[in-house]
Amino acid sequence: MPGRPSEPESALIPLPTEVDVPLYHIRHGVKPPIFRVFISWSRGNVLQVACIRPLEDHLARGEANETSDDAGLGGKVVEVKLGASDPNISEAQRRRIIYDSIPPFVLLQSRRKAFLTMSRLSSSSSHPSTDWWQQVLEYSRSISELLGSSKISSKSVIEDPMIVLEPVDKPSGLKAAWQLMEIFYVDKNYFSWLPERLVDWLAEYDAILSETQMTVHSKLVKLQEKLVNLQVIENDPEYWEGLSSVLTVGWLDVAVKLLRLHGSYQLNQLDSRETENGLVETVAVLVSTMPRLRHDLPMGKLGQCFKTKPDFIKAWEKWRGQITKLDCSAFWVQCSHRPTREGLRNLLQIMLGNFNSISTACFHWMELFISHFLYIRPLTVVAPTYLVSCPKQGLGLLEILLSKQPVQNYPMILKNLEICQLNELYGISSCVKKIAGMHQWKHGRKGSGVYWLQEARDEARLNRIAQQLFECIGRSISDETFKQWEGLIELLGSDVGTAGGVGFLHRYRDFKRSLRQVRNGRPASAARQTVESLIQLMKSSYTPQRFWLPLLHDVVELLNWKDQPLLNVSETNFLLKKLQELSMAQLCPEFSETYLPPEALTEIRLALATNLSRAFLEE
Amino acid sequence: MERELATLDKGAQCCSWNYCGQRFAVGYDDGSVAVHDSDSSFSRSSKFKVHADGIMNIVWIPPEFGDAIACICIDGTLSLWEEVGEDAHSVSWKQCKVFESSTSRVLDVQFGLPTRYLKMVAAYSDGLVKVYELLDLLELNKWQLQAEFQNVVDSVSIFGKPTCITASVAWSPRRGESQQSRFALGFNSDLSQFNSCKIWEFEEAHQRWVPAAELAFPADTDDRVHALAWAPNIGRPFEVIAVASCKGIAIWHVWLNSGTDGRLSTEKVVLLSGHDNETWQLEWDVSGMTLASTGGDGLVRLWQSNLNGVWQEQASLDCSGGQQ
């Protein structure tokens, strides 16, 4: 059945078992029937939904004969925003928060850099004076201030004896969440007294834990309304329920105040209800002297503070002993008022850590969580567990989010990479660069593509690009084609290309450059350099055979160099031998023809022969 | 709550979004594909003819290989197309590869997360699974058949050829070079042994694919699988896989550290019902915590597990168009 929980009996936290599933109607404007619905999660809590109509031949006659605007409509795609943002924060406030949060963040980043530099410098000698977490805490508090003011006032809540709950504005959910992050992740001051920090947090934010379900706060609001009109407060079960609830979550001052509203305190009742009043007051004293592992308490708040764990444990055991003693005392028999007797003993059970009493008195899982800390396991191991596991999950989520960011424009890529850099997500950073590289390469921006693939150190793809260039240039060796690719060869660098293809392209580029210098009237040294490049290229096993003839044809004019022969006898013989090899290869069926003029071979032969004869004479 | 993004032409059959949700491709009954881009407020940027028959399904290829899609046509032809251009003004879609088979139809195809090679799993109408590897990192035209097997646990017995109506493939979304290749696969066929969802793992030592787990109780192995989705994992010690069959949507936990027999430990945590037992699509959100499903009742249902690990439906979106 939709909406029905799968295994309610194994629940750790009491949650409602039957839930009404809200149903939202999507107004997409496509007339029913709908043939198919396709979905995809988009950024944030956005779901994209495509609603597609059936084909005409699948529709009933009446539905198919439409003349309206729908006639040509195949479906629509809508995006659906799920979940609501904090209604207490207006759009203008939200924008202000976003922009005002930048300066503290920039400050934090600059401090981080300085801190890292300082750590490196002082790593062997002394530790930096300030801990990094304190800087983060300062940043966290700046952001917290931006999210709204704090509700906790310096004075005790209650002046009027009948008011147990101070009317305040609804706190911000955003700030509540931020403060929880601060408690768990940042503020190391609180590590030793985390439960107390959570009690303070709950006192401030319990009101927003749930809009629809009961919380200790909403229970207290209800009780407050009743208090004014109640004559015999202790006869009302809600009084005792409210008392147990506030005690469970550690609001001791409210609990004591409520206890002292008990009818036995009235002057005209004191004589006849002396034992009853004594019991109420003893419980009130026990509540107000509860040991608390914290440095201090805000004014008006109750409990005894202990700064160290041994002192706290000692006081805790003593306090628990007093409660047990009271629980076993004979005075309960003399207390004739049943609701008081049962109500007070339930309060004692809460303070003794009775799970059933605690569980009945709170409503939200967060309340139960905090009451566990207070009464069941006051020295506990939850925080380290959170600290160890959450960063991993947080980073995991960040990795997924980053890998789903579009990389079509440069600023967006830089932004993503900066986030990767900050969080040391090198795998994702490489993935982003690869996606950007391939997108650019495939869309004609070859240089940019190679740049990003180099940034990603994607050797495999760069090798393939080098191979493609090599093949491309090999097909046509005109100067024009080469010019087209020259920039890319430069960009690829000389390290790429394990197969030697790029190595060849680089030597070929050098050869072409020096040849250009010769043609531009540069001195003989350039001519000598060109023929040296030629010899190297012809000797290299990576130079494809189809390049030999064009290479030799390029240097015909150098073979006829006016001043002196540029090649010696052995070099000329080597080239003649290569020419011979080429003639033999021409007989093979797989030989690829070059697109040179028919007289090219004769020209080369003649030039080599001339050079050889001149070289003989020289030597 | 909702905002209209695009209007689709008559004859639209399927819709699929790219990795970042900024583009989507729509397949039409005349064999054409339209691509819509968010930078032009989701208006159509291209439309091109893929095949003579209608398009049944479109799957985007991982973006490390460019902007490319795989199109499955009603006749079972699979073709790969990519967007290329010399500059921003001359962008077009070109066909890179066609996989044709005279004996069976391709029903579903999915691409693994790119590690050293891009792997593609194609599920065919005769119950066969074919795993291909891309040989060229720059071009999508050179594929090598790496393996071919049937979606059955028992590799010794000989089974007849089933007739499969649909197939669902989902790769493990775990990133990282060291991650083993894994995918889940289920069929909707007339032969029970082929139907149940199995997790296939690539054994490097023997260079073969082996079934590492079966996500079905013995009594449910013949349940026809309609859809499945493997959840992203951000710190859970186990994987979560949703499998929709005629009985509902089952959520499975799978522990990847296999036991001594090489099989993975699995646990079925819940069977969620809805969609009148006809689920069309399952889709996990990026955190792997919310599952969206669509189905024959025209609803999109959103499922989450609460703090007790109890799965509940959180909300339903009625897309039937009945309350415009």
mmCIF file of N, CA and C in Angstrom, chain A residues 1-2 5-6 11-13 15 19 22 24-29 32 34-41 43 48 52 55-56 71-79 81 365 393 396-397 400 404 431 438-439 442-444 460-461 464 468, chain B residues 1-10 12-13 17 19-22 29 64-65 67 82-86 136-139 234 269-270 273 280-281 283-286 294 306-308 310-321 324:
data_model
loop_
_atom_site.group_PDB
_atom_site.id
_atom_site.type_symbol
_atom_site.label_atom_id
_atom_site.label_comp_id
_atom_site.label_asym_id
_atom_site.label_seq_id
_atom_site.Cartn_x
_atom_site.Cartn_y
_atom_site.Cartn_z
ATOM 1 N N MET A 1 0.850 -1.207 0.000
ATOM 2 C CA MET A 1 0.000 0.000 0.000
ATOM 3 C C MET A 1 0.876 1.245 0.000
ATOM 4 N N PRO A 2 0.649 2.167 -0.902
ATOM 5 C CA PRO A 2 1.511 3.346 -0.941
ATOM 6 C C PRO A 2 1.474 4.098 0.373
ATOM 7 N N PRO A 5 4.683 2.363 5.855
ATOM 8 C CA PRO A 5 6.066 2.044 6.177
ATOM 9 C C PRO A 5 6.325 0.557 6.032
ATOM 10 N N SER A 6 7.573 0.223 5.681
ATOM 11 C CA SER A 6 7.845 -1.173 5.398
ATOM 12 C C SER A 6 7.920 -2.048 6.648
ATOM 13 N N ALA A 11 11.433 -0.176 14.532
ATOM 14 C CA ALA A 11 11.796 1.240 14.608
ATOM 15 C C ALA A 11 12.683 1.557 15.804
ATOM 16 N N LEU A 12 13.727 2.352 15.564
ATOM 17 C CA LEU A 12 14.594 2.809 16.650
ATOM 18 C C LEU A 12 14.030 4.087 17.250
ATOM 19 N N ILE A 13 13.409 4.875 16.396
ATOM 20 C CA ILE A 13 12.915 6.183 16.795
ATOM 21 C C ILE A 13 11.406 6.204 16.575
ATOM 22 N N LEU A 15 8.244 7.129 15.231
ATOM 23 C CA LEU A 15 7.761 7.993 14.155
ATOM 24 C C LEU A 15 6.358 7.534 13.799
ATOM 25 N N VAL A 19 1.200 7.521 7.242
ATOM 26 C CA VAL A 19 1.487 8.850 6.720
ATOM 27 C C VAL A 19 0.589 9.118 5.518
ATOM 28 N N PRO A 22 1.211 13.282 0.325
ATOM 29 C CA PRO A 22 0.633 14.397 -0.412
ATOM 30 C C PRO A 22 0.653 14.129 -1.922
ATOM 31 N N TYR A 24 0.344 15.955 -5.600
ATOM 32 C CA TYR A 24 0.376 17.240 -6.306
ATOM 33 C C TYR A 24 0.007 16.994 -7.769
ATOM 34 N N HIS A 25 -0.811 17.892 -8.290
ATOM 35 C CA HIS A 25 -1.183 17.759 -9.704
ATOM 36 C C HIS A 25 -0.260 18.621 -10.547
ATOM 37 N N ILE A 26 0.376 18.027 -11.520
ATOM 38 C CA ILE A 26 1.300 18.764 -12.380
ATOM 39 C C ILE A 26 0.502 19.369 -13.536
ATOM 40 N N ARG A 27 0.522 20.689 -13.609
ATOM 41 C CA ARG A 27 -0.229 21.363 -14.677
ATOM 42 C C ARG A 27 0.705 21.566 -15.869
ATOM 43 N N HIS A 28 0.708 20.567 -16.762
ATOM 44 C CA HIS A 28 1.612 20.659 -17.917
ATOM 45 C C HIS A 28 0.884 21.097 -19.172
ATOM 46 N N GLY A 29 -0.429 21.114 -19.134
ATOM 47 C CA GLY A 29 -1.189 21.615 -20.272
ATOM 48 C C GLY A 29 -1.389 20.617 -21.400
ATOM 49 N N PRO A 32 -5.178 14.793 -21.439
ATOM 50 C CA PRO A 32 -5.079 13.354 -21.248
ATOM 51 C C PRO A 32 -5.656 12.633 -22.488
ATOM 52 N N ILE A 34 -2.186 10.416 -21.129
ATOM 53 C CA ILE A 34 -0.730 10.517 -21.250
ATOM 54 C C ILE A 34 -0.191 9.113 -21.519
ATOM 55 N N PHE A 35 0.632 9.021 -22.543
ATOM 56 C CA PHE A 35 1.147 7.706 -22.942
ATOM 57 C C PHE A 35 2.333 7.282 -22.071
ATOM 58 N N ARG A 36 3.225 8.206 -21.843
ATOM 59 C CA ARG A 36 4.416 7.888 -21.062
ATOM 60 C C ARG A 36 4.899 9.110 -20.280
ATOM 61 N N VAL A 37 5.550 8.852 -19.170
ATOM 62 C CA VAL A 37 6.158 9.936 -18.395
ATOM 63 C C VAL A 37 7.644 9.587 -18.236
ATOM 64 N N PHE A 38 8.521 10.508 -18.596
ATOM 65 C CA PHE A 38 9.958 10.301 -18.413
ATOM 66 C C PHE A 38 10.463 11.318 -17.398
ATOM 67 N N ILE A 39 11.392 10.890 -16.553
ATOM 68 C CA ILE A 39 11.866 11.785 -15.495
ATOM 69 C C ILE A 39 13.387 11.837 -15.450
ATOM 70 N N SER A 40 13.889 12.952 -14.923
ATOM 71 C CA SER A 40 15.329 13.064 -14.691
ATOM 72 C C SER A 40 15.544 14.068 -13.566
ATOM 73 N N TRP A 41 16.439 13.725 -12.625
ATOM 74 C CA TRP A 41 16.753 14.663 -11.538
ATOM 75 C C TRP A 41 17.641 15.750 -12.093
ATOM 76 N N ARG A 43 19.322 19.937 -11.114
ATOM 77 C CA ARG A 43 20.050 20.543 -9.993
ATOM 78 C C ARG A 43 19.147 20.743 -8.776
ATOM 79 N N GLN A 48 12.890 17.014 -13.614
ATOM 80 C CA GLN A 48 12.348 17.345 -14.936
ATOM 81 C C GLN A 48 11.436 16.198 -15.357
ATOM 82 N N ILE A 52 4.268 12.620 -22.342
ATOM 83 C CA ILE A 52 4.152 12.368 -23.782
ATOM 84 C C ILE A 52 2.788 11.785 -24.118
ATOM 85 N N LEU A 55 0.404 8.096 -29.649
ATOM 86 C CA LEU A 55 0.352 8.362 -31.088
ATOM 87 C C LEU A 55 -1.109 8.341 -31.520
ATOM 88 N N GLU A 56 -1.382 8.970 -32.653
ATOM 89 C CA GLU A 56 -2.780 9.096 -33.089
ATOM 90 C C GLU A 56 -3.461 7.752 -33.259
ATOM 91 N N ALA A 71 -3.468 19.756 -31.586
ATOM 92 C CA ALA A 71 -3.360 18.829 -32.704
ATOM 93 C C ALA A 71 -1.911 18.460 -33.031
ATOM 94 N N GLY A 72 -1.027 19.414 -32.950
ATOM 95 C CA GLY A 72 0.360 19.128 -33.316
ATOM 96 C C GLY A 72 1.255 18.869 -32.126
ATOM 97 N N LEU A 73 0.647 18.704 -30.978
ATOM 98 C CA LEU A 73 1.423 18.602 -29.748
ATOM 99 C C LEU A 73 1.745 17.142 -29.399
ATOM 100 N N GLY A 74 3.023 16.871 -29.194
ATOM 101 C CA GLY A 74 3.414 15.514 -28.836
ATOM 102 C C GLY A 74 3.641 15.337 -27.354
ATOM 103 N N GLY A 75 3.769 16.430 -26.653
ATOM 104 C CA GLY A 75 3.998 16.347 -25.206
ATOM 105 C C GLY A 75 4.666 17.599 -24.714
ATOM 106 N N LYS A 76 4.948 17.624 -23.419
ATOM 107 C CA LYS A 76 5.624 18.786 -22.849
ATOM 108 C C LYS A 76 6.641 18.335 -21.817
ATOM 109 N N VAL A 77 7.634 19.194 -21.622
ATOM 110 C CA VAL A 77 8.611 18.931 -20.572
ATOM 111 C C VAL A 77 8.479 20.045 -19.547
ATOM 112 N N VAL A 78 8.308 19.672 -18.299
ATOM 113 C CA VAL A 78 8.209 20.671 -17.228
ATOM 114 C C VAL A 78 9.248 20.349 -16.168
ATOM 115 N N GLU A 79 9.638 21.392 -15.431
ATOM 116 C CA GLU A 79 10.491 21.090 -14.282
ATOM 117 C C GLU A 79 9.675 21.332 -13.023
ATOM 118 N N LYS A 81 9.762 21.839 -8.921
ATOM 119 C CA LYS A 81 10.602 22.104 -7.749
ATOM 120 C C LYS A 81 10.005 21.385 -6.559
ATOM 121 N N TRP A 365 12.380 13.042 16.946
ATOM 122 C CA TRP A 365 13.588 12.221 17.146
ATOM 123 C C TRP A 365 14.754 13.038 17.703
ATOM 124 N N GLN A 393 30.802 11.540 3.561
ATOM 125 C CA GLN A 393 29.551 11.618 2.809
ATOM 126 C C GLN A 393 29.405 12.964 2.139
ATOM 127 N N GLY A 396 31.578 12.970 -0.786
ATOM 128 C CA GLY A 396 31.006 12.070 -1.790
ATOM 129 C C GLY A 396 29.918 12.771 -2.583
ATOM 130 N N LEU A 397 29.073 13.480 -1.868
ATOM 131 C CA LEU A 397 27.975 14.193 -2.536
ATOM 132 C C LEU A 397 28.527 15.309 -3.419
ATOM 133 N N ILE A 400 29.759 13.963 -6.684
ATOM 134 C CA ILE A 400 28.695 13.658 -7.645
ATOM 135 C C ILE A 400 28.158 14.950 -8.250
ATOM 136 N N LYS A 404 28.369 16.448 -12.299
ATOM 137 C CA LYS A 404 27.149 16.693 -13.075
ATOM 138 C C LYS A 404 27.013 18.145 -13.501
ATOM 139 N N CYS A 431 38.326 14.545 -14.458
ATOM 140 C CA CYS A 431 37.131 14.181 -15.234
ATOM 141 C C CYS A 431 36.516 15.417 -15.888
ATOM 142 N N MET A 438 37.123 17.110 -24.525
ATOM 143 C CA MET A 438 36.444 16.396 -25.609
ATOM 144 C C MET A 438 35.370 17.268 -26.255
ATOM 145 N N HIS A 439 34.671 18.054 -25.430
ATOM 146 C CA HIS A 439 33.628 18.924 -25.976
ATOM 147 C C HIS A 439 34.247 19.927 -26.956
ATOM 148 N N LYS A 442 35.624 18.178 -30.178
ATOM 149 C CA LYS A 442 34.570 17.744 -31.100
ATOM 150 C C LYS A 442 33.838 18.920 -31.737
ATOM 151 N N HIS A 443 33.927 20.083 -31.094
ATOM 152 C CA HIS A 443 33.217 21.230 -31.645
ATOM 153 C C HIS A 443 34.154 22.173 -32.386
ATOM 154 N N GLY A 444 35.260 21.646 -32.867
ATOM 155 C CA GLY A 444 36.119 22.407 -33.761
ATOM 156 C C GLY A 444 37.134 23.280 -33.056
ATOM 157 N N ALA A 460 46.349 9.028 -22.980
ATOM 158 C CA ALA A 460 45.782 8.134 -23.994
ATOM 159 C C ALA A 460 45.130 8.936 -25.117
ATOM 160 N N ARG A 461 44.325 9.952 -24.733
ATOM 161 C CA ARG A 461 43.645 10.738 -25.767
ATOM 162 C C ARG A 461 44.638 11.606 -26.538
ATOM 163 N N ARG A 464 46.259 9.682 -29.131
ATOM 164 C CA ARG A 464 45.368 9.459 -30.272
ATOM 165 C C ARG A 464 45.292 10.711 -31.146
ATOM 166 N N GLN A 468 46.285 11.049 -34.972
ATOM 167 C CA GLN A 468 45.366 11.592 -35.996
ATOM 168 C C GLN A 468 46.055 12.676 -36.805
ATOM 169 N N MET B 1 4.861 25.577 -8.500
ATOM 170 C CA MET B 1 5.779 24.460 -8.277
ATOM 171 C C MET B 1 6.404 23.996 -9.601
ATOM 172 N N GLU B 2 5.560 23.971 -10.674
ATOM 173 C CA GLU B 2 6.098 23.489 -11.932
ATOM 174 C C GLU B 2 6.304 24.627 -12.926
ATOM 175 N N ARG B 3 7.216 24.433 -13.866
ATOM 176 C CA ARG B 3 7.509 25.448 -14.869
ATOM 177 C C ARG B 3 7.694 24.719 -16.197
ATOM 178 N N GLU B 4 7.049 25.240 -17.221
ATOM 179 C CA GLU B 4 7.152 24.568 -18.517
ATOM 180 C C GLU B 4 8.506 24.852 -19.137
ATOM 181 N N LEU B 5 9.146 23.812 -19.635
ATOM 182 C CA LEU B 5 10.476 23.994 -20.239
ATOM 183 C C LEU B 5 10.430 23.899 -21.753
ATOM 184 N N ALA B 6 9.635 22.954 -22.260
ATOM 185 C CA ALA B 6 9.643 22.761 -23.709
ATOM 186 C C ALA B 6 8.370 22.091 -24.171
ATOM 187 N N THR B 7 8.042 22.351 -25.423
ATOM 188 C CA THR B 7 6.908 21.689 -26.053
ATOM 189 C C THR B 7 7.457 20.718 -27.087
ATOM 190 N N LEU B 8 6.922 19.520 -27.073
ATOM 191 C CA LEU B 8 7.418 18.497 -27.995
ATOM 192 C C LEU B 8 6.480 18.345 -29.182
ATOM 193 N N ASP B 9 7.061 18.040 -30.334
ATOM 194 C CA ASP B 9 6.240 17.865 -31.532
ATOM 195 C C ASP B 9 5.432 16.574 -31.439
ATOM 196 N N LYS B 10 4.455 16.518 -32.303
ATOM 197 C CA LYS B 10 3.616 15.330 -32.383
ATOM 198 C C LYS B 10 4.472 14.117 -32.754
ATOM 199 N N ALA B 12 6.196 12.305 -30.479
ATOM 200 C CA ALA B 12 7.274 12.063 -29.506
ATOM 201 C C ALA B 12 7.052 10.704 -28.837
ATOM 202 N N GLN B 13 8.132 9.968 -28.631
ATOM 203 C CA GLN B 13 8.017 8.621 -28.080
ATOM 204 C C GLN B 13 8.818 8.432 -26.801
ATOM 205 N N TRP B 17 17.711 12.728 -20.754
ATOM 206 C CA TRP B 17 18.521 13.902 -20.406
ATOM 207 C C TRP B 17 20.003 13.553 -20.375
ATOM 208 N N TYR B 19 24.100 14.189 -18.911
ATOM 209 C CA TYR B 19 24.653 14.024 -17.569
ATOM 210 C C TYR B 19 24.333 15.179 -16.632
ATOM 211 N N CYS B 20 24.218 16.409 -17.165
ATOM 212 C CA CYS B 20 24.011 17.551 -16.271
ATOM 213 C C CYS B 20 22.577 18.091 -16.349
ATOM 214 N N GLY B 21 21.727 17.448 -17.133
ATOM 215 C CA GLY B 21 20.333 17.873 -17.220
ATOM 216 C C GLY B 21 20.141 19.160 -18.002
ATOM 217 N N GLN B 22 21.167 19.589 -18.721
ATOM 218 C CA GLN B 22 21.060 20.836 -19.482
ATOM 219 C C GLN B 22 20.628 20.600 -20.936
ATOM 220 N N ASP B 29 8.359 8.985 -33.547
ATOM 221 C CA ASP B 29 7.870 7.772 -34.207
ATOM 222 C C ASP B 29 8.289 7.700 -35.678
ATOM 223 N N GLU B 64 32.709 12.275 -21.284
ATOM 224 C CA GLU B 64 34.143 12.199 -21.598
ATOM 225 C C GLU B 64 34.365 11.799 -23.047
ATOM 226 N N PHE B 65 33.291 11.376 -23.728
ATOM 227 C CA PHE B 65 33.405 10.970 -25.130
ATOM 228 C C PHE B 65 32.663 11.923 -26.051
ATOM 229 N N ASP B 67 29.536 14.913 -26.930
ATOM 230 C CA ASP B 67 28.079 14.988 -26.808
ATOM 231 C C ASP B 67 27.519 13.937 -27.750
ATOM 232 N N GLU B 82 26.928 11.505 -32.773
ATOM 233 C CA GLU B 82 27.617 12.513 -31.978
ATOM 234 C C GLU B 82 27.498 13.888 -32.627
ATOM 235 N N GLU B 83 27.582 14.902 -31.738
ATOM 236 C CA GLU B 83 27.514 16.273 -32.220
ATOM 237 C C GLU B 83 28.943 16.734 -32.517
ATOM 238 N N VAL B 84 29.148 17.211 -33.739
ATOM 239 C CA VAL B 84 30.482 17.703 -34.116
ATOM 240 C C VAL B 84 30.326 19.022 -34.856
ATOM 241 N N GLY B 85 31.413 19.753 -34.944
ATOM 242 C CA GLY B 85 31.352 21.011 -35.684
ATOM 243 C C GLY B 85 32.721 21.608 -35.831
ATOM 244 N N GLU B 86 32.877 22.424 -36.854
ATOM 245 C CA GLU B 86 34.148 23.118 -37.052
ATOM 246 C C GLU B 86 34.184 24.384 -36.213
ATOM 247 N N ASP B 136 38.772 3.183 -29.638
ATOM 248 C CA ASP B 136 39.373 4.478 -29.944
ATOM 249 C C ASP B 136 38.766 5.532 -29.028
ATOM 250 N N LEU B 137 39.607 6.170 -28.218
ATOM 251 C CA LEU B 137 39.078 7.127 -27.236
ATOM 252 C C LEU B 137 38.531 8.393 -27.882
ATOM 253 N N LEU B 138 38.891 8.631 -29.131
ATOM 254 C CA LEU B 138 38.427 9.871 -29.776
ATOM 255 C C LEU B 138 37.219 9.654 -30.665
ATOM 256 N N GLU B 139 37.082 8.475 -31.187
ATOM 257 C CA GLU B 139 35.996 8.228 -32.147
ATOM 258 C C GLU B 139 35.092 7.118 -31.629
ATOM 259 N N ILE B 234 27.203 7.505 -1.362
ATOM 260 C CA ILE B 234 28.104 8.494 -0.778
ATOM 261 C C ILE B 234 28.426 8.122 0.669
ATOM 262 N N VAL B 269 15.170 -5.183 1.378
ATOM 263 C CA VAL B 269 14.714 -4.466 2.569
ATOM 264 C C VAL B 269 13.238 -4.098 2.523
ATOM 265 N N VAL B 270 12.694 -3.964 1.346
ATOM 266 C CA VAL B 270 11.281 -3.610 1.269
ATOM 267 C C VAL B 270 10.748 -3.867 -0.134
ATOM 268 N N SER B 273 4.746 -0.893 -3.177
ATOM 269 C CA SER B 273 3.776 -1.114 -4.248
ATOM 270 C C SER B 273 3.188 0.200 -4.723
ATOM 271 N N TRP B 280 7.443 2.146 -15.131
ATOM 272 C CA TRP B 280 8.109 2.496 -16.391
ATOM 273 C C TRP B 280 9.573 2.856 -16.184
ATOM 274 N N GLN B 281 9.824 3.636 -15.153
ATOM 275 C CA GLN B 281 11.194 4.142 -14.977
ATOM 276 C C GLN B 281 11.489 4.332 -13.502
ATOM 277 N N GLU B 283 14.481 6.273 -11.002
ATOM 278 C CA GLU B 283 15.559 7.264 -11.113
ATOM 279 C C GLU B 283 15.959 7.734 -9.711
ATOM 280 N N TRP B 284 17.222 7.516 -9.339
ATOM 281 C CA TRP B 284 17.711 7.974 -8.036
ATOM 282 C C TRP B 284 18.176 9.413 -8.141
ATOM 283 N N ASP B 285 18.023 10.182 -7.075
ATOM 284 C CA ASP B 285 18.570 11.540 -7.075
ATOM 285 C C ASP B 285 20.083 11.459 -6.833
ATOM 286 N N VAL B 286 20.769 12.598 -6.909
ATOM 287 C CA VAL B 286 22.238 12.555 -6.853
ATOM 288 C C VAL B 286 22.785 12.016 -5.541
ATOM 289 N N THR B 294 8.110 6.176 -12.109
ATOM 290 C CA THR B 294 6.933 6.513 -12.922
ATOM 291 C C THR B 294 6.285 5.198 -13.339
ATOM 292 N N ASN B 306 13.198 6.569 6.066
ATOM 293 C CA ASN B 306 13.308 7.497 7.196
ATOM 294 C C ASN B 306 14.465 7.088 8.106
ATOM 295 N N LEU B 307 14.567 7.738 9.274
ATOM 296 C CA LEU B 307 15.730 7.477 10.139
ATOM 297 C C LEU B 307 15.748 6.073 10.716
ATOM 298 N N ASN B 308 14.603 5.403 10.672
ATOM 299 C CA ASN B 308 14.559 4.014 11.134
ATOM 300 C C ASN B 308 14.875 3.046 10.001
ATOM 301 N N VAL B 310 13.039 2.833 7.408
ATOM 302 C CA VAL B 310 11.752 2.392 6.870
ATOM 303 C C VAL B 310 11.440 3.197 5.610
ATOM 304 N N TRP B 311 11.154 2.469 4.521
ATOM 305 C CA TRP B 311 10.878 3.154 3.249
ATOM 306 C C TRP B 311 9.439 3.630 3.205
ATOM 307 N N GLN B 312 9.270 4.896 2.817
ATOM 308 C CA GLN B 312 7.932 5.465 2.753
ATOM 309 C C GLN B 312 7.798 6.295 1.494
ATOM 310 N N GLU B 313 6.579 6.390 1.016
ATOM 311 C CA GLU B 313 6.332 7.283 -0.108
ATOM 312 C C GLU B 313 6.212 8.688 0.468
ATOM 313 N N GLN B 314 6.962 9.629 -0.060
ATOM 314 C CA GLN B 314 6.959 10.991 0.474
ATOM 315 C C GLN B 314 5.949 11.886 -0.231
ATOM 316 N N ALA B 315 5.773 11.679 -1.519
ATOM 317 C CA ALA B 315 4.838 12.514 -2.278
ATOM 318 C C ALA B 315 4.561 11.858 -3.619
ATOM 319 N N SER B 316 3.443 12.256 -4.226
ATOM 320 C CA SER B 316 3.124 11.781 -5.570
ATOM 321 C C SER B 316 2.842 12.979 -6.449
ATOM 322 N N LEU B 317 3.277 12.896 -7.683
ATOM 323 C CA LEU B 317 2.985 13.962 -8.641
ATOM 324 C C LEU B 317 2.068 13.366 -9.705
ATOM 325 N N ASP B 318 0.900 13.923 -9.830
ATOM 326 C CA ASP B 318 -0.059 13.397 -10.797
ATOM 327 C C ASP B 318 0.191 14.050 -12.151
ATOM 328 N N CYS B 319 0.621 13.245 -13.118
ATOM 329 C CA CYS B 319 0.945 13.782 -14.443
ATOM 330 C C CYS B 319 -0.122 13.410 -15.458
ATOM 331 N N SER B 320 -1.249 12.867 -14.992
ATOM 332 C CA SER B 320 -2.241 12.351 -15.931
ATOM 333 C C SER B 320 -2.915 13.460 -16.717
ATOM 334 N N GLY B 321 -2.763 14.695 -16.255
ATOM 335 C CA GLY B 321 -3.365 15.807 -16.995
ATOM 336 C C GLY B 321 -4.845 15.949 -16.750
ATOM 337 N N GLN B 324 -6.235 19.944 -15.156
ATOM 338 C CA GLN B 324 -5.539 21.097 -15.728
ATOM 339 C C GLN B 324 -6.224 22.388 -15.345
#
